[in-house]
């Protein structure tokens, strides 16, 4: 009997999603021939291909934004406000779709992704108050028959360049105030998780934002460099790592642009001997490992002061085995994978370099990572870390928490202030006087008192000091409105006008 040879079953490779640009109200497939891979980090496989823009494609987007600007800035404040409310409604309605995209491409767990969208929504809500926010001042009769008033006007075309770790929220920090102020916008999102930018573009269009007001250019440094030198781009907002932030600030300002460039971080949580140890340990664990440590406000160093160190380290350590690491779509997962294999491997490398430099490894996430191809690393804890070690000096941006032991409050303060970064910090204590002194003395932009991740609410502004921010203005909140507008002061004298007419209708704004 002859056996029939059967063809081996071929596993069909799932089709890759193509992620393209959004220019002048439509998806525009890239034509540069350059692309980058997009992964599902929990599965460790490529799921998409994102187009990388050429200089010409960036120019098309800027031209669309420039063409849309005159009509957009002329639209009444009342109409723009109505649109902001509609945008708010649509983003709220589609928050789960946005969150799913974040989990798929970034890896963060779904509840965290929803939290990201929620914090972004709060910035949009703040911008719904734009008529109030753009109010100027008025001084009557500064001289006989002369009044003086101030107004704020939009800049024109502004660009946003954003990082991988908040693919929906950080763009919202930029486009919501920029658009509300009357600017038109070109977004260059991270090439690692670009899909949320396109859903955002569709939602803005559905809300009624005119074509060309919001554009998305996918890509890498080619697109960024073009935005930095483009003569029609008036301002650049950047959020990302410190070396790139510095480059963006230096190049953008050299080219005459207004720039706010937010950089990396190394956030210290100081725990004083009088702190509630259980509460401090809960806070440290939540703030260090949430979103796999890929937050610019994550706590990466706990500074244990005096005899709090031993019980605090023990309290942190005993919480670690209870953390569930897994695919972000699984509701039982509390921490997802890292964004790429390379990043996971770089983060894991500190678990070798730190002990070689004298630290103690209390938890090694390589041993507890879920099996499979996903870019997972379990939670990791290093004790006896010193400022000379790479694990202390580098922004690891992963689930690795370092403990630095010091003897006094003054030593703790000195450590925080000597660090080149100044994004966030926190102090845990029951002593209000010491907490207030810390708030007064510390050279950091965002401070938490018994709050581990002090991200300001939308009606304050977000930003660090030192190497965590280049530029004069923090992002969103009142400083965001200032960044996206420029002031004008008018001095006026009027002859007696005779222009009145009778109209018994109820006064309308539109
Ligand atoms: P990144 O600096 O690598 O990338 C940020 C953006 O810059 C991306 O859009 C990227 O395409 C672009 N870019 C990268 N290299 C470039 C180059 N050589 N020239 C021009 N453009 C370039 O940052 P990331 O890895 O996406 O994000 C993580 C970093 O962002 C961390 O350092 C984190 O602390 C920081 N971050 C800071 C804040 C903050 O508010 N301070 C918030 C979120 C993230």
Coordinates of C-alpha atoms and ligand atoms in Angstrom, one line a residue:
X1 CA 0.0 0.0 0.0
X2 CA 1.4 3.3 -1.0
X3 CA 1.1 6.1 1.5
X4 CA -0.2 9.3 0.1
X5 CA 2.2 12.1 1.0
X6 CA 0.3 14.9 2.7
X7 CA 1.5 18.4 2.6
X8 CA 2.6 19.6 6.1
X9 CA 0.0 21.9 7.5
X10 CA 1.2 25.4 7.2
X11 CA 0.4 27.8 10.0
X12 CA -0.9 30.9 8.3
X13 CA 1.0 33.9 9.5
X14 CA -1.6 36.4 10.7
X15 CA -1.7 39.4 8.4
X16 CA 0.2 42.4 9.7
X17 CA -1.8 45.5 10.4
X18 CA -0.7 48.5 8.3
X19 CA -0.5 51.7 10.3
X20 CA -0.2 54.9 8.2
X21 CA -0.4 58.6 8.4
X22 CA -3.4 60.9 8.8
X23 CA -3.2 64.0 6.7
X24 CA -6.0 66.5 6.0
X25 CA -8.7 64.3 7.3
X26 CA -7.8 61.0 5.7
X27 CA -5.6 58.0 6.2
X28 CA -2.6 58.4 3.9
X29 CA -0.5 55.3 3.2
X30 CA 3.2 55.9 3.5
X31 CA 5.3 56.1 0.4
X32 CA 8.8 56.3 1.7
X33 CA 9.3 52.6 1.6
X34 CA 10.6 52.7 5.2
X35 CA 8.6 51.0 7.9
X36 CA 9.0 49.7 11.4
X37 CA 7.6 46.7 13.3
X38 CA 4.8 46.9 15.9
X39 CA 4.5 44.1 18.4
X40 CA 2.1 42.6 20.7
X41 CA 4.5 42.5 23.7
X42 CA 2.5 40.0 25.7
X43 CA 2.6 37.5 22.8
X44 CA 6.1 38.5 21.7
X45 CA 5.1 38.6 18.0
X46 CA 4.9 41.3 15.4
X47 CA 1.3 42.3 14.7
X48 CA 1.8 45.5 12.6
X49 CA 3.9 47.5 10.3
X50 CA 4.1 51.3 10.7
X51 CA 5.0 53.6 7.9
X52 CA 7.9 55.9 8.5
X53 CA 7.4 59.4 7.0
X54 CA 9.7 61.0 4.4
X55 CA 10.4 64.7 4.5
X56 CA 7.8 65.2 1.8
X57 CA 5.1 63.5 3.8
X58 CA 5.9 65.7 6.8
X59 CA 5.7 68.7 4.6
X60 CA 2.3 67.6 3.3
X61 CA 1.0 67.3 6.9
X62 CA 2.4 70.7 7.9
X63 CA 0.9 72.2 4.7
X64 CA -2.5 70.8 5.6
X65 CA -2.3 72.2 9.1
X66 CA -1.2 75.6 7.8
X67 CA -4.1 75.7 5.3
X68 CA -6.5 74.8 8.0
X69 CA -5.3 77.4 10.5
X70 CA -7.0 80.6 9.3
X71 CA -10.5 79.1 9.5
X72 CA -9.8 77.2 12.7
X73 CA -8.5 80.3 14.6
X74 CA -11.4 82.4 13.3
X75 CA -14.0 79.9 14.5
X76 CA -15.8 81.5 17.5
X77 CA -14.7 80.4 20.9
X78 CA -18.2 79.3 21.5
X79 CA -18.1 76.9 18.6
X80 CA -14.7 75.6 19.5
X81 CA -15.9 75.0 23.0
X82 CA -18.9 73.0 21.7
X83 CA -16.4 70.9 19.7
X84 CA -14.2 70.3 22.7
X85 CA -17.3 69.0 24.6
X86 CA -18.1 66.7 21.6
X87 CA -14.5 65.4 21.5
X88 CA -14.8 64.7 25.3
X89 CA -18.0 62.7 24.8
X90 CA -16.6 60.6 21.9
X91 CA -13.3 59.9 23.7
X92 CA -15.2 58.9 26.8
X93 CA -17.6 56.6 24.7
X94 CA -14.6 55.0 23.0
X95 CA -12.3 54.8 26.0
X96 CA -12.4 51.0 26.0
X97 CA -11.4 50.8 22.3
X98 CA -8.6 53.2 22.9
X99 CA -7.5 51.2 26.0
X100 CA -7.5 47.9 24.1
X101 CA -5.2 49.4 21.5
X102 CA -2.8 50.5 24.3
X103 CA -2.8 47.0 25.8
X104 CA -2.3 45.4 22.4
X105 CA 0.7 47.5 21.4
X106 CA 2.2 48.8 24.7
X107 CA 1.4 45.8 26.9
X108 CA 0.1 47.6 29.9
X109 CA -2.8 45.9 31.6
X110 CA -6.3 46.9 30.5
X111 CA -7.3 48.6 33.8
X112 CA -4.1 50.7 33.6
X113 CA -4.8 51.5 30.0
X114 CA -8.2 52.7 31.0
X115 CA -6.6 54.8 33.7
X116 CA -4.4 56.4 31.1
X117 CA -7.3 57.4 28.9
X118 CA -9.1 58.7 32.0
X119 CA -6.2 61.0 32.9
X120 CA -6.1 62.2 29.3
X121 CA -9.8 62.9 29.4
X122 CA -9.4 65.1 32.4
X123 CA -7.1 67.3 30.3
X124 CA -9.7 67.5 27.5
X125 CA -12.3 68.4 30.2
X126 CA -10.1 71.2 31.4
X127 CA -9.9 72.5 27.8
X128 CA -13.7 72.6 27.6
X129 CA -13.3 75.7 29.8
X130 CA -11.3 77.4 27.1
X131 CA -13.4 80.6 27.0
X132 CA -12.5 81.2 30.7
X133 CA -8.9 80.2 30.1
X134 CA -8.4 82.6 27.3
X135 CA -9.8 85.6 29.1
X136 CA -7.6 88.6 29.0
X137 CA -7.3 91.6 31.3
X138 CA -8.9 95.0 30.8
X139 CA -7.9 98.4 32.3
X140 CA -10.4 101.2 31.7
X141 CA -9.4 104.8 31.4
X142 CA -5.6 104.3 31.8
X143 CA -5.4 107.8 30.3
X144 CA -8.3 110.1 29.4
X145 CA -10.5 108.1 27.0
X146 CA -7.9 105.3 26.7
X147 CA -8.4 101.7 27.6
X148 CA -5.8 98.9 27.6
X149 CA -6.6 95.2 27.3
X150 CA -4.7 92.0 26.8
X151 CA -5.6 89.0 24.5
X152 CA -4.0 85.7 23.9
X153 CA -3.8 84.4 20.3
X154 CA -2.8 80.9 18.9
X155 CA 0.6 80.4 17.4
X156 CA -0.3 78.6 14.2
X157 CA 0.9 75.1 13.3
X158 CA 2.3 73.3 16.4
X159 CA 3.8 69.8 16.6
X160 CA 3.8 67.1 19.3
X161 CA 6.4 64.3 19.5
X162 CA 5.4 61.6 22.0
X163 CA 6.9 58.6 23.8
X164 CA 5.8 55.0 23.8
X165 CA 4.7 54.7 27.4
X166 CA 1.5 56.8 27.2
X167 CA 0.4 56.5 23.6
X168 CA -3.0 58.2 24.2
X169 CA -2.6 60.4 27.3
X170 CA 0.6 62.3 26.4
X171 CA -0.7 63.3 23.0
X172 CA -3.9 64.5 24.7
X173 CA -1.7 66.7 27.0
X174 CA -0.7 68.4 23.8
X175 CA -3.4 68.4 21.2
X176 CA -6.3 69.2 23.5
X177 CA -4.9 72.6 24.7
X178 CA -3.3 73.3 21.4
X179 CA -6.5 72.9 19.4
X180 CA -8.7 74.6 22.1
X181 CA -6.4 77.6 21.9
X182 CA -6.9 77.7 18.1
X183 CA -3.8 76.1 16.8
X184 CA -3.6 73.3 14.2
X185 CA -1.6 70.3 15.1
X186 CA 0.8 67.7 13.7
X187 CA 1.4 64.7 15.9
X188 CA 4.4 62.4 15.6
X189 CA 3.6 59.5 18.0
X190 CA 6.0 56.8 19.1
X191 CA 6.7 54.3 16.4
X192 CA 6.4 51.5 19.0
X193 CA 2.6 51.8 19.6
X194 CA 1.2 54.1 16.9
X195 CA -2.4 52.9 16.5
X196 CA -4.0 55.1 19.2
X197 CA -3.1 58.2 17.2
X198 CA -5.2 57.1 14.3
X199 CA -8.3 56.3 16.4
X200 CA -7.8 59.7 18.0
X201 CA -7.8 61.3 14.5
X202 CA -11.0 59.5 13.6
X203 CA -12.7 60.6 16.8
X204 CA -11.7 64.2 16.3
X205 CA -13.1 64.0 12.7
X206 CA -16.3 62.4 14.0
X207 CA -16.6 65.2 16.5
X208 CA -16.6 67.7 13.7
X209 CA -13.0 69.0 13.8
X210 CA -12.3 70.3 10.3
X211 CA -9.8 68.4 8.1
X212 CA -6.2 69.5 8.4
X213 CA -6.7 70.8 12.0
X214 CA -5.2 67.5 13.4
X215 CA -2.7 65.4 11.5
X216 CA -0.6 62.4 12.3
X217 CA 2.8 61.6 10.9
X218 CA 4.2 58.2 11.7
X219 CA 7.9 57.7 11.8
X220 CA 11.3 58.1 13.3
X221 CA 14.0 60.7 13.5
X222 CA 13.6 61.7 9.8
X223 CA 10.1 63.0 10.6
X224 CA 11.3 64.6 13.9
X225 CA 14.2 66.4 12.3
X226 CA 12.0 67.8 9.6
X227 CA 9.5 69.1 12.1
X228 CA 12.4 70.7 14.0
X229 CA 13.5 72.6 11.0
X230 CA 10.2 73.3 9.2
X231 CA 9.7 77.0 8.8
X232 CA 5.9 76.7 9.2
X233 CA 6.1 74.9 12.6
X234 CA 5.8 77.5 15.3
X235 CA 6.2 75.3 18.4
X236 CA 7.2 71.8 19.5
X237 CA 6.0 69.9 22.5
X238 CA 8.1 66.8 23.2
X239 CA 7.9 64.1 25.8
X240 CA 10.5 61.3 25.9
X241 CA 14.0 60.5 27.1
X242 CA 16.5 63.2 28.3
X243 CA 19.1 63.0 25.5
X244 CA 16.4 63.4 22.8
X245 CA 14.6 66.1 24.8
X246 CA 17.8 68.1 25.1
X247 CA 18.4 67.7 21.3
X248 CA 14.8 68.7 20.5
X249 CA 15.1 71.8 22.7
X250 CA 18.5 72.9 21.4
X251 CA 17.6 72.3 17.7
X252 CA 14.1 73.7 17.9
X253 CA 15.0 76.9 19.7
X254 CA 18.0 77.4 17.4
X255 CA 15.5 77.3 14.6
X256 CA 13.4 80.0 16.3
X257 CA 10.6 77.7 17.7
X258 CA 9.0 77.7 21.0
X259 CA 9.9 74.4 22.7
X260 CA 8.8 72.5 25.8
X261 CA 10.8 69.2 26.0
X262 CA 10.0 66.9 28.9
X263 CA 12.7 64.2 29.6
X264 CA 13.4 61.2 31.7
X265 CA 13.3 60.7 35.4
X266 CA 14.7 58.9 38.4
X267 CA 12.1 59.4 41.1
X268 CA 13.0 58.9 44.7
X269 CA 10.6 58.0 47.5
X270 CA 12.0 59.0 50.8
X271 CA 10.7 57.0 53.8
X272 CA 11.3 58.5 57.2
X273 CA 11.5 56.4 60.4
X274 CA 8.1 57.6 61.6
X275 CA 6.3 56.6 58.5
X276 CA 3.5 53.9 58.5
X277 CA 5.5 51.0 57.1
X278 CA 2.6 49.1 55.6
X279 CA 1.3 52.1 53.8
X280 CA 4.8 53.1 52.5
X281 CA 5.5 49.5 51.3
X282 CA 2.1 49.4 49.5
X283 CA 2.9 52.7 47.9
X284 CA 6.4 51.8 46.9
X285 CA 5.3 48.5 45.3
X286 CA 2.4 50.1 43.4
X287 CA 4.5 53.0 42.2
X288 CA 7.5 50.9 41.2
X289 CA 5.8 48.1 39.4
X290 CA 2.7 49.6 38.0
X291 CA 2.8 49.6 34.1
X292 CA 6.0 47.5 34.5
X293 CA 7.9 50.6 35.7
X294 CA 7.5 52.2 32.3
X295 CA 6.2 55.5 33.7
X296 CA 8.1 58.7 34.0
X297 CA 6.6 59.1 37.4
X298 CA 7.3 55.6 38.6
X299 CA 9.2 55.3 41.8
X300 CA 12.6 53.7 41.0
X301 CA 14.5 54.4 44.2
X302 CA 13.3 54.0 47.8
X303 CA 15.4 56.0 50.1
X304 CA 15.1 54.3 53.5
X305 CA 16.1 56.7 56.3
X306 CA 17.6 55.2 59.5
X307 CA 16.1 52.2 61.2
X308 CA 13.1 52.1 58.9
X309 CA 15.2 50.3 56.3
X310 CA 15.0 46.7 57.6
X311 CA 11.3 46.5 58.3
X312 CA 10.5 48.5 55.2
X313 CA 12.5 46.2 52.9
X314 CA 10.9 43.2 54.5
X315 CA 7.4 44.7 54.0
X316 CA 8.2 45.4 50.3
X317 CA 9.7 42.0 49.8
X318 CA 6.8 40.1 51.2
X319 CA 4.3 41.9 48.8
X320 CA 6.2 40.8 45.7
X321 CA 5.1 37.2 45.3
X322 CA 1.5 38.3 45.3
X323 CA 1.8 40.4 42.1
X324 CA 0.3 38.7 39.1
X325 CA 2.3 39.3 35.9
X326 CA 0.7 38.3 32.7
X327 CA -1.0 39.3 29.4
X328 CA -2.7 42.7 29.9
X329 CA -6.0 41.5 28.4
X330 CA -6.3 39.0 31.3
X331 CA -8.3 40.7 34.1
X332 CA -6.2 38.9 36.7
X333 CA -3.0 40.4 35.5
X334 CA -1.6 43.4 37.5
X335 CA 1.5 43.9 35.5
X336 CA 2.1 43.3 31.8
X337 CA 5.3 42.8 29.7
X338 CA 7.8 45.4 28.7
X339 CA 7.4 47.2 25.4
X340 CA 10.1 45.3 23.3
X341 CA 12.4 42.4 23.7
X342 CA 15.5 44.7 23.5
X343 CA 14.1 46.9 26.3
X344 CA 13.3 43.9 28.5
X345 CA 16.8 42.5 28.0
X346 CA 18.4 45.9 28.8
X347 CA 16.3 46.2 32.0
X348 CA 17.2 42.6 33.0
X349 CA 20.9 43.4 32.5
X350 CA 20.8 45.5 35.7
X351 CA 20.1 42.3 37.6
X352 CA 23.7 41.3 36.6
X353 CA 25.5 44.6 36.8
X354 CA 24.0 45.7 40.2
X355 CA 25.3 42.7 42.2
X356 CA 28.6 42.8 40.3
X357 CA 28.8 46.4 41.7
X358 CA 27.9 45.4 45.2
X359 CA 24.1 45.5 45.4
X360 CA 22.0 42.7 46.9
X361 CA 19.4 41.1 44.6
X362 CA 16.3 40.4 46.8
X363 CA 14.0 39.5 43.9
X364 CA 15.2 38.6 40.4
X365 CA 12.3 39.0 37.9
X366 CA 14.0 36.7 35.3
X367 CA 13.1 33.8 37.6
X368 CA 9.4 34.8 38.0
X369 CA 8.6 36.0 34.4
X370 CA 5.7 34.1 32.8
X371 CA 6.9 31.5 30.2
X372 CA 6.4 32.1 26.5
X373 CA 7.6 34.5 23.9
X374 CA 6.2 37.6 25.6
X375 CA 8.6 40.4 26.7
X376 CA 8.0 39.7 30.3
X377 CA 10.2 40.4 33.3
X378 CA 8.9 39.8 36.8
X379 CA 9.2 42.3 39.6
X380 CA 12.8 42.8 40.8
X381 CA 14.2 44.3 44.0
X382 CA 17.8 45.5 44.7
X383 CA 19.0 46.4 48.2
X384 CA 22.1 48.3 49.3
X385 CA 22.3 50.3 46.1
X386 CA 24.6 53.2 46.1
X387 CA 24.8 56.3 43.9
X388 CA 27.9 55.0 42.2
X389 CA 26.1 52.0 40.7
X390 CA 24.6 51.9 37.2
X391 CA 21.3 50.7 38.6
X392 CA 21.1 54.0 40.5
X393 CA 22.6 56.3 37.8
X394 CA 20.5 55.1 34.8
X395 CA 16.8 55.5 34.3
X396 CA 16.0 51.8 34.1
X397 CA 12.4 52.3 33.0
X398 CA 11.3 48.8 34.1
X399 CA 10.1 46.8 37.1
X400 CA 13.4 47.1 39.1
X401 CA 13.2 48.9 42.4
X402 CA 16.4 50.0 44.2
X403 CA 16.7 50.6 47.9
X404 CA 19.3 53.2 49.0
X405 CA 19.9 53.2 52.8
X406 CA 20.9 56.5 54.4
X407 CA 21.2 57.6 58.0
X408 CA 19.4 61.0 58.1
X409 CA 16.8 63.2 56.5
X410 CA 19.5 65.6 55.4
X411 CA 21.4 62.8 53.6
X412 CA 18.1 61.8 51.9
X413 CA 17.4 65.3 50.7
X414 CA 21.0 65.7 49.5
X415 CA 20.7 62.5 47.4
X416 CA 17.5 63.7 45.7
X417 CA 18.9 67.1 45.1
X418 CA 22.2 65.8 43.7
X419 CA 20.4 63.6 41.1
X420 CA 20.5 65.1 37.6
X421 CA 16.8 64.4 37.1
X422 CA 14.0 66.3 38.9
X423 CA 10.7 65.0 37.7
X424 CA 8.9 63.6 40.7
X425 CA 9.6 62.7 44.3
X426 CA 7.7 61.7 47.4
X427 CA 8.2 61.7 51.1
X428 CA 6.5 59.3 53.5
X429 CA 6.2 60.6 57.1
X430 CA 3.7 61.5 59.8
X431 CA 5.6 64.7 60.6
X432 CA 4.0 67.6 58.9
X433 CA 6.9 69.9 59.7
X434 CA 9.5 67.7 58.0
X435 CA 7.2 67.2 55.0
X436 CA 6.8 70.9 54.6
X437 CA 10.5 71.4 54.9
X438 CA 11.0 68.8 52.2
X439 CA 8.5 70.4 49.9
X440 CA 10.4 73.7 50.5
X441 CA 13.9 72.3 49.9
X442 CA 13.7 69.7 47.3
X443 CA 14.8 70.6 43.7
X444 CA 12.1 68.6 41.9
X445 CA 9.1 69.7 39.9
X446 CA 6.4 67.4 41.3
X447 CA 6.3 66.4 45.0
X448 CA 4.1 63.9 46.8
X449 CA 3.5 63.9 50.5
X450 CA 2.5 60.4 51.4
X451 CA 1.5 60.2 47.7
X452 CA 3.9 58.1 45.6
X453 CA 3.0 59.2 42.0
X454 CA 2.1 62.9 42.3
X455 CA 0.9 63.5 38.7
X456 CA -0.8 66.9 39.0
X457 CA -4.5 67.1 38.2
X458 CA -5.5 68.7 34.9
X459 CA -6.0 72.2 36.3
X460 CA -2.4 72.3 37.5
X461 CA 0.6 71.8 35.1
X462 CA 2.9 68.8 34.8
X463 CA 6.7 69.1 34.5
X464 CA 10.0 68.3 36.1
X465 CA 13.1 70.3 36.9
X466 CA 16.7 69.9 35.9
X467 CA 17.3 67.2 33.2
X468 CA 13.6 66.3 33.3
X469 CA 12.5 69.4 31.4
X470 CA 14.0 71.7 28.9
X471 CA 12.1 74.9 28.3
X472 CA 10.2 77.4 30.3
X473 CA 6.7 76.0 30.4
X474 CA 5.3 72.9 32.0
X475 CA 2.7 70.9 30.0
X476 CA -1.1 71.1 30.2
X477 CA -3.1 73.1 32.8
X478 CA -2.5 76.9 32.8
X479 CA 1.1 76.7 31.6
X480 CA -0.1 74.6 28.6
X481 CA -2.5 77.4 27.6
X482 CA 0.3 79.9 27.9
X483 CA 2.6 77.7 25.8
X484 CA 0.1 77.4 23.0
X485 CA -0.7 81.1 22.8
X486 CA 1.1 84.4 22.7
X487 CA 0.0 87.6 24.4
X488 CA -1.0 90.8 22.7
X489 CA -1.8 94.1 24.5
X490 CA -4.0 96.6 22.9
X491 CA -4.2 100.3 23.8
X492 CA -7.3 101.9 22.4
X493 CA -9.1 105.3 22.1
X494 CA -12.5 105.5 20.4
X495 CA -14.4 108.4 18.9
X496 CA -18.1 108.3 19.8
X497 CA -19.6 105.5 17.7
X498 CA -23.2 105.7 16.4
X499 CA -23.7 102.1 15.3
X500 CA -26.5 100.9 17.4
X501 CA -29.7 99.3 16.1
X502 CA -32.8 97.8 17.6
X503 CA -32.9 94.0 18.1
X504 CA -35.4 92.5 20.5
X505 CA -34.1 88.9 20.2
X506 CA -32.3 87.1 23.0
X507 CA -28.6 87.7 22.4
X508 CA -27.0 84.7 20.7
X509 CA -23.3 83.6 20.6
X510 CA -23.6 81.7 17.3
Ligands
LIG1 P1 12.4 58.3 23.3 O1 13.1 59.6 23.7 O2 13.2 57.2 22.8 O3 11.3 58.7 22.1 C1 10.4 59.7 22.2 C2 10.1 60.3 20.9 O4 11.2 60.7 20.2 C3 9.5 59.2 19.9 O5 8.4 59.7 19.2 C4 10.7 58.8 19.1 O6 10.3 58.4 17.8 C5 11.5 60.1 19.0 N1 12.9 59.8 18.8 C6 13.6 58.8 19.3 N2 14.9 58.9 19.0 C7 15.0 60.0 18.3 C8 16.2 60.7 17.7 N3 17.4 60.2 17.8 N4 15.9 61.8 17.1 C9 14.7 62.3 17.0 N5 13.6 61.8 17.5 C10 13.8 60.6 18.2 O7 11.5 57.9 24.5 P2 10.6 56.6 24.7 O8 11.5 55.5 24.9 O9 9.6 56.5 23.6 O10 9.9 56.9 26.1 C11 10.4 56.7 27.3 C12 11.1 57.9 27.9 O11 10.2 59.0 27.9 C13 11.6 57.7 29.3 O12 12.9 58.4 29.4 C14 10.6 58.5 30.1 O13 11.0 58.9 31.4 C15 10.2 59.6 29.2 N6 8.9 60.2 29.6 C16 8.9 61.3 30.2 C17 7.7 61.9 30.6 C18 7.7 63.2 31.3 O14 6.6 63.7 31.4 N7 8.8 63.8 31.7 C19 6.5 61.3 30.3 C20 6.6 60.0 29.7 C21 7.8 59.5 29.3

